[in-house]
Coordinates of N, CA and C and ligand atoms in Angstrom, one line a residue:
M1 N -26.2 21.3 -0.3 CA -25.1 21.3 0.4 C -25.1 19.9 0.5
A2 N -25.8 19.0 0.3 CA -26.1 17.3 0.6 C -25.3 17.2 -0.4
G3 N -25.8 17.6 -1.6 CA -25.1 17.2 -2.9 C -23.9 17.6 -3.0
K4 N -23.4 18.9 -2.6 CA -21.7 18.9 -2.8 C -20.9 18.2 -2.1
I5 N -21.5 17.7 -0.7 CA -20.6 16.6 -0.1 C -20.5 15.4 -0.8
S6 N -21.9 15.1 -1.1 CA -21.6 13.8 -1.9 C -20.8 13.6 -2.9
I7 N -20.7 15.2 -3.9 CA -19.5 14.9 -5.2 C -18.2 15.0 -4.8
V8 N -18.1 15.8 -3.4 CA -16.5 15.4 -3.1 C -16.3 13.8 -2.7
A9 N -17.1 13.6 -2.0 CA -17.3 12.0 -1.4 C -16.7 11.6 -2.7
A10 N -17.3 11.4 -3.6 CA -17.5 10.7 -4.7 C -16.0 10.7 -5.5
L11 N -15.8 12.2 -5.6 CA -14.3 12.4 -6.1 C -13.3 11.6 -5.3
M12 N -13.4 11.9 -4.2 CA -12.4 11.3 -3.3 C -12.6 9.8 -3.2
V13 N -13.7 9.4 -3.4 CA -13.5 7.9 -3.3 C -12.8 7.6 -4.9
C14 N -13.1 8.3 -5.6 CA -12.9 7.7 -7.3 C -11.1 7.9 -7.2
I15 N -10.8 8.9 -6.7 CA -9.5 8.8 -6.6 C -8.8 8.2 -5.6
A16 N -9.2 7.7 -4.5 CA -8.7 6.8 -4.2 C -8.4 5.5 -4.2
G17 N -9.8 5.1 -4.9 CA -9.9 3.7 -5.8 C -8.9 3.8 -6.9
V18 N -8.7 4.7 -7.9 CA -7.9 4.3 -8.9 C -6.4 4.4 -8.6
V19 N -6.6 5.6 -7.4 CA -4.7 5.8 -7.3 C -4.2 4.6 -6.0
H20 N -5.3 4.2 -5.1 CA -4.5 3.4 -4.1 C -5.4 2.1 -3.8
S21 N -6.2 1.8 -4.7 CA -7.3 0.7 -4.6 C -7.6 0.6 -3.3
H22 N -8.2 1.6 -2.8 CA -8.8 1.0 -1.4 C -10.2 0.9 -2.0
T23 N -10.9 0.7 -0.8 CA -12.4 -0.1 -1.2 C -13.5 0.8 0.2
Y24 N -14.0 1.7 -0.4 CA -15.2 2.5 0.6 C -15.8 1.7 1.5
Y25 N -16.1 1.7 2.9 CA -17.2 1.5 3.5 C -17.5 2.3 4.4
L26 N -19.3 2.5 4.9 CA -19.5 3.0 5.9 C -18.9 2.8 7.5
G27 N -19.3 3.7 8.4 CA -18.9 2.8 9.8 C -17.2 3.0 9.9
S28 N -16.9 2.6 11.0 CA -15.7 3.3 11.4 C -14.7 2.1 10.7
C29 N -13.5 2.6 10.9 CA -12.2 1.4 10.5 C -12.7 -0.1 11.5
P30 N -12.5 -1.6 10.9 CA -12.2 -2.2 11.6 C -11.1 -2.5 12.2
R31 N -10.8 -2.5 13.5 CA -9.5 -2.7 14.2 C -8.7 -4.2 13.7
V32 N -7.8 -3.8 13.1 CA -7.0 -5.2 12.8 C -5.2 -4.7 13.5
E33 N -5.0 -5.9 14.5 CA -4.0 -6.1 15.3 C -3.0 -6.5 14.5
P34 N -1.7 -5.6 14.9 CA -0.4 -6.1 14.5 C 0.4 -7.1 15.2
V35 N 1.0 -7.4 14.5 CA 2.0 -8.7 14.7 C 2.6 -8.5 15.9
N36 N 2.7 -9.2 16.6 CA 3.3 -9.1 18.4 C 4.9 -9.0 17.8
D37 N 5.5 -8.4 18.7 CA 7.0 -7.7 18.5 C 8.0 -7.6 17.3
F38 N 7.0 -6.5 16.5 CA 7.4 -6.4 15.0 C 8.8 -5.8 14.9
D39 N 9.3 -6.5 14.2 CA 10.9 -6.0 13.7 C 10.8 -5.1 12.9
M40 N 10.7 -3.5 12.5 CA 10.8 -3.5 11.0 C 12.1 -3.3 10.7
S41 N 13.3 -3.5 11.2 CA 14.5 -4.0 10.1 C 14.6 -5.5 9.8
K42 N 13.6 -6.3 10.2 CA 13.6 -7.5 9.4 C 12.8 -7.5 8.3
F43 N 12.1 -6.7 8.1 CA 10.8 -6.2 7.4 C 11.1 -5.5 6.3
L44 N 12.6 -4.6 6.3 CA 12.7 -3.8 5.4 C 13.1 -4.4 4.0
G45 N 13.1 -3.4 3.1 CA 13.5 -3.9 1.7 C 12.2 -4.4 0.7
R46 N 12.4 -5.4 -0.2 CA 11.9 -5.4 -1.6 C 10.6 -6.5 -1.0
W47 N 9.4 -6.2 -1.4 CA 8.2 -7.3 -1.1 C 7.7 -7.3 -2.4
Y48 N 7.4 -8.3 -3.3 CA 5.9 -8.5 -4.5 C 4.7 -8.7 -3.8
V49 N 3.8 -7.9 -3.9 CA 2.8 -7.7 -3.8 C 1.5 -8.9 -4.9
I50 N 1.4 -9.7 -3.8 CA 1.0 -11.2 -4.4 C -0.9 -10.7 -4.5
Q51 N -1.4 -10.3 -3.7 CA -2.8 -10.1 -3.6 C -2.7 -8.4 -3.2
K52 N -4.2 -7.8 -3.7 CA -4.4 -6.8 -3.1 C -5.9 -6.1 -3.6
F53 N -6.3 -5.1 -2.5 CA -7.7 -4.7 -3.0 C -8.0 -4.2 -3.8
S54 N -8.9 -4.9 -5.1 CA -9.7 -3.9 -5.7 C -8.7 -3.6 -6.6
T55 N -7.5 -4.4 -7.3 CA -7.1 -3.7 -8.1 C -6.7 -4.7 -9.1
A56 N -6.9 -4.7 -10.4 CA -6.5 -5.6 -11.3 C -5.1 -5.8 -12.3
S57 N -4.3 -4.6 -11.5 CA -3.1 -4.2 -12.6 C -2.0 -5.2 -11.8
S58 N -1.1 -5.3 -12.6 CA -0.2 -6.4 -12.3 C 1.6 -5.6 -11.9
C59 N 2.4 -6.2 -11.4 CA 3.8 -5.8 -11.2 C 3.9 -5.0 -9.8
W60 N 2.7 -4.9 -9.1 CA 2.9 -4.1 -7.9 C 4.5 -4.5 -7.2
T61 N 5.0 -3.9 -6.4 CA 6.2 -4.2 -5.4 C 6.2 -3.0 -4.4
Y62 N 6.4 -3.2 -3.1 CA 6.8 -2.4 -2.1 C 8.3 -2.2 -1.7
D63 N 8.6 -1.6 -1.5 CA 9.9 -1.5 -0.5 C 9.8 -0.6 0.7
F64 N 10.2 -1.2 1.3 CA 10.1 -0.2 2.9 C 11.5 -0.1 3.1
I65 N 11.6 1.3 3.1 CA 13.1 1.8 3.3 C 13.2 2.6 4.6
R66 N 14.6 2.8 5.7 CA 14.6 3.6 6.5 C 16.0 4.3 6.1
N67 N 15.8 5.7 6.5 CA 16.9 6.6 6.3 C 17.8 6.7 7.4
K68 N 18.8 6.3 7.5 CA 19.7 5.9 8.1 C 20.1 7.2 9.2
T69 N 20.3 8.3 8.3 CA 20.8 9.6 8.9 C 19.3 10.1 10.2
D70 N 18.3 10.1 9.9 CA 17.4 10.6 10.9 C 16.2 9.7 11.4
D71 N 16.7 8.2 10.7 CA 15.8 7.2 11.6 C 14.6 6.9 10.5
S72 N 13.8 7.9 9.6 CA 12.5 8.2 9.6 C 12.1 6.6 8.2
L73 N 10.8 6.5 8.2 CA 10.3 4.9 7.2 C 9.7 5.5 6.3
K74 N 9.9 5.2 4.9 CA 9.2 5.1 3.9 C 8.9 4.0 3.1
I75 N 7.7 4.0 2.7 CA 7.1 3.3 1.4 C 7.4 3.0 0.4
V76 N 8.1 2.5 -0.8 CA 7.6 2.8 -1.8 C 7.0 1.9 -2.8
Q77 N 5.9 2.7 -3.6 CA 4.8 1.3 -4.1 C 5.5 1.6 -5.5
S78 N 5.6 0.7 -6.0 CA 6.0 0.9 -7.7 C 5.3 -0.4 -8.6
R79 N 5.1 0.1 -10.0 CA 4.5 -0.7 -10.7 C 5.3 -0.4 -12.0
D80 N 6.0 -1.3 -12.2 CA 7.3 -0.9 -13.3 C 7.1 -2.2 -14.4
H81 N 6.0 -1.4 -15.4 CA 5.3 -2.8 -16.4 C 6.5 -2.5 -18.0
V82 N 6.8 -3.7 -17.8 CA 7.6 -3.7 -19.1 C 6.7 -3.3 -20.7
A83 N 5.1 -4.1 -20.9 CA 4.7 -4.0 -21.7 C 4.4 -2.4 -22.0
L84 N 4.3 -1.3 -21.3 CA 3.8 -0.1 -21.6 C 5.1 0.6 -22.2
D85 N 6.1 0.0 -22.1 CA 7.3 0.8 -22.9 C 7.2 0.9 -24.5
T86 N 6.4 -0.3 -25.0 CA 6.3 -0.5 -26.1 C 5.4 0.7 -26.8
I87 N 4.0 1.3 -26.1 CA 3.3 2.0 -26.5 C 3.6 3.9 -26.0
G88 N 5.2 3.6 -25.7 CA 5.9 5.0 -25.1 C 5.2 5.9 -24.3
L89 N 4.5 4.9 -23.3 CA 4.0 6.1 -22.3 C 4.7 5.9 -21.2
D90 N 4.7 6.6 -20.4 CA 5.4 6.3 -18.8 C 5.3 5.5 -18.2
N91 N 6.2 4.5 -18.0 CA 6.0 3.1 -17.8 C 6.1 2.7 -16.3
N92 N 6.4 3.8 -15.6 CA 6.5 4.0 -14.1 C 5.3 4.2 -13.2
Y93 N 4.9 4.0 -12.4 CA 4.1 4.6 -11.2 C 4.8 4.4 -9.9
R94 N 4.9 5.2 -9.1 CA 5.5 5.3 -8.2 C 4.8 6.2 -6.9
Y95 N 4.2 5.6 -5.8 CA 3.6 6.3 -4.5 C 5.1 5.6 -3.6
T96 N 5.2 7.2 -3.3 CA 5.9 7.3 -1.7 C 5.2 7.5 -0.6
G97 N 5.4 6.9 0.3 CA 4.8 7.2 1.6 C 5.3 7.6 2.4
A98 N 5.3 8.3 3.7 CA 6.0 8.8 4.7 C 5.4 7.7 6.0
L99 N 6.3 6.8 6.7 CA 5.4 5.9 7.5 C 6.0 6.7 9.4
D100 N 5.1 6.2 10.0 CA 5.7 6.6 11.6 C 5.0 5.9 12.5
V101 N 5.8 6.0 13.5 CA 5.1 4.5 14.7 C 4.8 5.4 15.9
P102 N 3.3 5.1 15.9 CA 3.2 6.6 17.3 C 3.5 6.2 18.7
D103 N 3.5 4.6 18.5 CA 3.6 3.6 20.1 C 4.6 2.9 19.9
L104 N 5.7 3.4 20.4 CA 7.1 2.4 20.4 C 7.0 1.1 20.9
N105 N 5.7 0.9 21.6 CA 5.6 -0.2 22.4 C 4.7 -1.0 21.4
R106 N 4.3 -0.7 20.4 CA 3.5 -1.2 19.0 C 3.8 -0.9 17.7
P107 N 5.0 -1.7 17.8 CA 5.6 -1.0 16.7 C 5.5 -1.6 15.2
G108 N 4.4 -2.6 14.7 CA 3.6 -3.0 14.2 C 2.5 -1.9 13.5
F109 N 2.2 -1.2 14.4 CA 1.0 -0.4 14.1 C 1.7 1.1 13.5
M110 N 1.5 1.4 12.4 CA 2.0 2.5 12.1 C 0.9 3.4 11.1
R111 N 1.3 4.8 11.1 CA 0.5 5.5 10.2 C 1.3 5.7 9.1
V112 N 0.5 6.0 8.0 CA 1.1 6.1 6.8 C 0.3 7.7 6.0
R113 N 1.4 8.6 5.0 CA 0.9 10.0 4.8 C 1.4 9.4 3.0
F114 N 0.4 9.3 2.2 CA 0.9 9.3 0.8 C 0.4 10.8 0.2
P115 N 1.1 11.4 -0.4 CA 1.3 12.6 -1.3 C -0.1 13.0 -1.6
M116 N -1.1 11.9 -2.4 CA -2.1 12.2 -2.9 C -3.4 11.9 -2.3
S117 N -2.6 11.8 -0.8 CA -4.1 11.5 0.2 C -4.4 13.1 0.7
L118 N -6.0 13.0 0.0 CA -6.3 14.3 0.4 C -6.7 14.4 2.0
A119 N -6.9 13.4 2.5 CA -7.7 13.0 3.7 C -6.8 12.9 4.9
G120 N -5.4 12.8 4.5 CA -4.4 12.8 5.5 C -3.9 11.6 5.7
K121 N -3.3 11.4 7.2 CA -2.8 9.9 7.1 C -3.9 8.8 7.6
A122 N -3.3 8.0 7.1 CA -4.1 6.7 7.4 C -3.5 5.6 8.4
D123 N -4.4 4.7 9.0 CA -3.5 3.5 10.1 C -2.9 2.5 9.1
Y124 N -1.7 1.8 9.4 CA -0.9 1.1 8.4 C -0.3 0.1 9.3
V125 N -1.0 -1.4 9.2 CA -0.9 -2.5 10.4 C 0.2 -3.4 9.5
V126 N 1.0 -4.0 10.0 CA 1.7 -5.2 9.6 C 0.8 -6.3 10.3
F127 N 0.1 -7.1 10.0 CA -0.8 -7.8 10.4 C -0.1 -9.6 10.4
A128 N 0.6 -9.7 9.9 CA 1.6 -11.0 9.4 C 2.6 -11.0 9.0
T129 N 3.3 -11.7 9.5 CA 4.9 -11.8 8.7 C 5.8 -13.0 9.3
D130 N 6.2 -13.4 8.6 CA 7.6 -14.2 9.2 C 8.7 -13.6 8.5
Y131 N 9.1 -12.4 8.1 CA 9.9 -11.6 7.4 C 10.9 -12.3 6.3
E132 N 11.0 -13.6 5.8 CA 11.3 -14.2 4.9 C 10.6 -14.5 3.8
N133 N 9.4 -15.1 3.9 CA 8.6 -15.5 3.2 C 7.3 -14.7 2.7
Y134 N 6.7 -14.2 3.8 CA 5.3 -13.5 3.5 C 5.2 -12.6 4.6
G135 N 4.3 -11.5 4.2 CA 3.9 -10.5 4.6 C 2.5 -10.0 4.5
A136 N 1.8 -8.9 5.5 CA 0.5 -8.8 5.0 C 0.5 -7.4 5.9
V137 N -0.1 -6.6 5.2 CA -0.1 -5.5 5.9 C -1.9 -4.8 5.4
Y138 N -2.5 -3.7 6.3 CA -4.0 -3.4 6.0 C -3.9 -2.1 6.3
S139 N -4.4 -1.0 5.3 CA -4.7 -0.1 5.6 C -5.6 0.7 5.6
C140 N -6.2 1.7 7.0 CA -7.3 2.4 6.9 C -7.8 3.7 7.1
Q141 N -8.6 4.3 6.8 CA -8.7 6.0 6.8 C -10.1 5.8 6.7
S142 N -10.3 6.8 7.9 CA -11.5 7.2 8.2 C -11.9 8.5 7.5
I143 N -13.1 8.5 6.4 CA -13.3 9.0 5.6 C -14.6 9.8 5.6
L144 N -15.1 10.9 5.8 CA -16.3 11.3 5.8 C -17.5 10.4 6.9
F145 N -18.4 10.0 6.2 CA -19.2 9.0 7.1 C -18.5 7.6 7.2
G146 N -17.5 7.4 6.6 CA -17.1 6.0 6.4 C -15.7 5.7 6.7
H147 N -15.1 4.9 5.7 CA -13.9 4.5 5.9 C -13.6 4.1 4.4
R148 N -11.7 4.1 3.9 CA -11.7 3.3 2.7 C -10.1 2.6 3.6
R149 N -10.6 1.1 2.8 CA -9.4 0.4 3.5 C -8.9 -0.9 2.6
S150 N -7.7 -1.0 2.9 CA -7.1 -1.7 1.6 C -6.0 -2.7 2.6
A151 N -5.7 -3.7 1.6 CA -4.8 -4.8 2.4 C -4.0 -5.4 1.7
S152 N -2.7 -5.8 1.3 CA -2.0 -6.5 0.6 C -1.2 -7.7 1.2
I153 N -1.1 -8.8 0.0 CA -0.4 -10.1 0.8 C 0.6 -9.7 -0.2
L154 N 1.8 -10.0 0.7 CA 3.2 -9.9 -0.1 C 4.2 -11.0 0.3
S155 N 5.0 -10.8 -0.8 CA 6.1 -12.1 -0.5 C 7.4 -11.6 -1.0
R156 N 8.4 -11.9 -0.4 CA 9.7 -12.1 -0.7 C 10.5 -12.2 -2.3
R157 N 9.4 -13.3 -3.1 CA 9.6 -13.3 -4.4 C 8.3 -13.3 -5.3
P158 N 8.2 -13.4 -6.3 CA 7.3 -12.9 -7.3 C 6.0 -13.9 -7.4
T159 N 6.5 -14.8 -6.4 CA 4.8 -16.2 -6.2 C 4.8 -16.5 -4.7
L160 N 3.8 -16.8 -3.9 CA 3.9 -17.5 -2.6 C 2.6 -18.3 -2.7
D161 N 3.6 -19.5 -1.8 CA 2.5 -20.7 -1.7 C 1.2 -20.6 -1.2
Q162 N 0.5 -21.2 -1.8 CA -0.9 -21.0 -1.6 C -1.8 -21.3 -0.1
P163 N -0.6 -22.0 1.0 CA -1.0 -22.0 2.3 C -0.8 -20.6 2.8
F164 N 0.5 -20.2 2.6 CA 0.6 -18.8 3.1 C -0.6 -17.6 3.1
I165 N -1.1 -17.8 1.8 CA -2.3 -16.9 1.1 C -3.4 -17.2 2.0
N166 N -3.7 -18.3 1.7 CA -5.0 -19.0 2.8 C -4.8 -18.3 3.8
K167 N -3.5 -18.7 5.1 CA -3.4 -18.2 6.3 C -3.6 -16.7 6.4
I168 N -3.2 -15.7 5.7 CA -3.2 -14.4 5.3 C -4.8 -14.2 5.3
R169 N -5.5 -14.7 4.2 CA -6.7 -14.5 4.1 C -7.6 -14.9 5.1
S170 N -7.3 -15.6 5.9 CA -8.3 -16.1 7.4 C -8.2 -15.6 8.2
K171 N -6.7 -15.0 8.4 CA -6.4 -13.8 9.7 C -7.3 -12.6 9.2
L172 N -7.0 -12.1 8.3 CA -7.9 -11.0 8.2 C -9.2 -10.8 8.5
E173 N -9.9 -12.1 8.1 CA -10.8 -12.4 8.2 C -11.6 -12.6 10.0
T174 N -10.4 -12.5 10.5 CA -10.8 -12.9 12.0 C -11.0 -11.4 12.3
F175 N -10.5 -10.6 11.7 CA -10.3 -9.2 12.2 C -11.8 -8.7 11.8
G176 N -12.7 -9.2 10.8 CA -14.0 -8.8 10.7 C -13.3 -8.1 9.0
V177 N -12.9 -8.1 8.3 CA -12.4 -7.6 7.0 C -12.4 -8.9 6.1
D178 N -12.9 -8.3 5.2 CA -13.8 -9.2 4.3 C -12.8 -9.5 2.6
P179 N -12.0 -10.9 3.2 CA -10.8 -11.0 2.0 C -11.5 -10.9 0.7
H180 N -12.9 -11.1 0.2 CA -13.1 -11.0 -1.0 C -12.7 -10.0 -1.9
D181 N -12.2 -8.8 -1.0 CA -11.9 -7.4 -2.1 C -10.6 -7.9 -2.7
F182 N -9.9 -9.0 -2.3 CA -8.3 -9.6 -2.7 C -8.5 -9.6 -4.2
S183 N -7.3 -8.9 -5.0 CA -7.3 -9.6 -6.4 C -5.9 -10.1 -6.8
I184 N -6.0 -10.9 -7.6 CA -4.3 -11.1 -7.5 C -3.6 -10.5 -8.4
I185 N -2.0 -10.6 -8.4 CA -1.7 -9.5 -8.9 C -0.5 -10.2 -9.8
D186 N -0.7 -9.8 -11.0 CA 0.3 -10.8 -11.8 C 1.8 -10.2 -12.1
H187 N 2.7 -11.2 -11.8 CA 4.2 -10.7 -11.9 C 5.2 -11.3 -13.0
T188 N 4.8 -11.9 -14.2 CA 4.6 -12.6 -15.1 C 5.9 -11.7 -16.0
D189 N 5.5 -10.1 -16.5 CA 5.7 -9.7 -17.6 C 6.4 -8.0 -16.9
C190 N 7.4 -8.2 -15.8 CA 7.2 -7.1 -14.9 C 9.0 -6.8 -15.2
K191 N 9.1 -5.4 -15.1 CA 10.9 -4.9 -15.2 C 10.8 -4.7 -13.9
T192 N 11.3 -5.0 -12.8 CA 11.5 -4.7 -11.5 C 12.7 -4.1 -11.2
L193 N 12.8 -2.8 -11.0 CA 14.0 -1.9 -10.5 C 14.8 -2.8 -9.2
P194 N 16.1 -2.5 -8.9 CA 16.4 -3.0 -8.1 C 16.0 -2.0 -6.6
S195 N 16.0 -2.8 -5.5 CA 15.4 -2.0 -4.4 C 16.1 -1.0 -4.1
T196 N 18.0 -1.2 -4.2 CA 18.8 0.1 -4.0 C 18.5 1.2 -4.9
S197 N 18.2 1.2 -6.2 CA 17.8 2.0 -6.9 C 17.0 3.2 -6.7
L198 N 16.0 2.8 -5.2 CA 14.7 3.7 -4.8 C 15.2 4.7 -3.6
L199 N 16.5 4.3 -3.2 CA 16.8 5.0 -1.7 C 16.9 6.1 -2.1
N200 N 17.2 6.8 -3.1 CA 16.8 8.5 -2.7 C 15.5 8.9 -3.4
V201 N 14.4 8.0 -3.7 CA 13.2 8.7 -4.0 C 12.2 9.3 -3.2
E202 N 12.0 10.1 -3.4 CA 11.7 11.5 -2.3 C 10.2 11.2 -1.7
V203 N 10.3 11.6 -0.1 CA 8.8 11.1 0.3 C 8.5 13.2 0.3
N204 N 7.7 13.1 -0.1 CA 7.4 14.6 -0.3 C 5.8 15.0 -0.3
P205 N 5.4 14.9 1.4 CA 3.5 14.6 1.2 C 3.0 15.9 1.3
N206 N 3.7 17.2 0.8 CA 2.8 18.4 1.1 C 3.0 18.8 -0.2
T207 N 3.6 18.4 -1.3 CA 3.8 19.3 -2.3 C 2.1 19.0 -3.7
F208 N 1.8 18.3 -3.2 CA 0.4 18.1 -4.1 C -0.9 18.9 -3.6
S209 N -1.0 19.4 -4.4 CA -2.4 20.5 -4.3 C -3.4 19.4 -4.8
T210 N -4.6 20.2 -4.5 CA -5.9 19.2 -5.1 C -6.1 19.1 -6.8
G211 N -5.7 20.1 -7.4 CA -5.1 20.1 -8.8 C -4.8 19.1 -9.4
N212 N -3.5 19.0 -9.1 CA -2.3 17.9 -9.3 C -3.3 16.6 -8.7
V213 N -3.8 16.6 -7.7 CA -4.0 15.2 -7.5 C -4.9 14.9 -8.8
I214 N -6.5 15.7 -8.8 CA -7.2 15.2 -10.1 C -6.5 14.6 -11.7
N215 N -5.3 16.0 -12.1 CA -4.6 15.3 -12.9 C -4.0 14.4 -12.9
V216 N -3.1 13.5 -11.8 CA -2.5 12.6 -11.7 C -4.0 11.5 -11.8
A217 N -4.9 11.8 -11.2 CA -6.1 10.5 -11.3 C -6.3 10.4 -12.8
K218 N -6.6 11.2 -13.6 CA -6.9 11.5 -15.1 C -6.1 11.0 -15.6
D219 N -4.6 11.3 -15.5 CA -3.7 10.3 -16.1 C -3.6 9.2 -16.0
V220 N -3.5 8.7 -14.7 CA -3.7 7.2 -14.2 C -4.9 6.7 -14.8
G221 N -5.9 7.3 -15.0 CA -7.1 6.4 -15.6 C -7.1 6.3 -17.0
K222 N -6.6 7.1 -17.9 CA -6.0 7.2 -19.1 C -5.4 6.3 -19.3
T223 N -4.0 6.0 -18.6 CA -3.0 4.8 -18.7 C -3.7 3.6 -18.8
V224 N -4.4 3.3 -17.8 CA -4.7 2.2 -17.2 C -6.1 1.8 -17.8
G225 N -6.7 2.7 -18.1 CA -8.0 2.4 -18.8 C -8.0 2.5 -20.0
Ligands
LIG1 C1 17.7 11.6 5.2 O1 17.6 12.2 6.1 C2 17.9 13.5 6.0 C3 17.9 14.2 7.4 O2 16.4 14.7 7.3 C4 18.1 14.1 4.8 O3 18.9 15.4 4.9 C5 18.5 13.1 3.8 O4 18.0 13.6 2.3 C6 17.7 11.7 3.7 N1 18.4 11.2 2.9 C7 17.1 10.4 2.1 C8 17.7 9.4 1.0 O5 16.4 10.8 1.7

């Protein structure tokens, strides 16, 4: 029984690590406070991921998109890498998550659900931003006896001045989250699609079976490794 649980845990951690660059820890999620008076309408649009937990891969962008019909929010995490074109592989990785705000008085504290997350929703917190230059998001999900967490330092441009980076890293540290899990995301050889081309990317968190998740994880592993 215990053996079975640890296999499942290892599998989930493995998938999580491959697909979403989370880091697994024992105990409960550290509580990271959202920015005061967060304004999603100013945060929408394209962000370049400058640093992200536990991934060495390049070219990540996040697009925060609001559906004007029903006001729903989604995040599209994309990695469009030009070098992979040349070897004939699918060059696009795209993960779309549905975001919601459980408490309208705390708009910077959201919940996210990604299709490939077997464990359901995760906390999604915007803990720093000036909307025009930098942003920073933290996510955490309780899973079995621990949690997996991730954070990303975002910029409106493919680079970000070091003082902003330092400020974000030390802010995260004040919440008890070790910034040493950050890796640098390179943006030099990227082919980034315009933000507007992602408007119709579907969010469909319920269509992924466990089998699909494992296949996707394998494919990602093959392509990246
Ligand atoms: C926006 O929401 C409406 C109503 O739920 C839906 O019919 C439509 O497909 C959504 N548009 C996009 C681009 O997701």
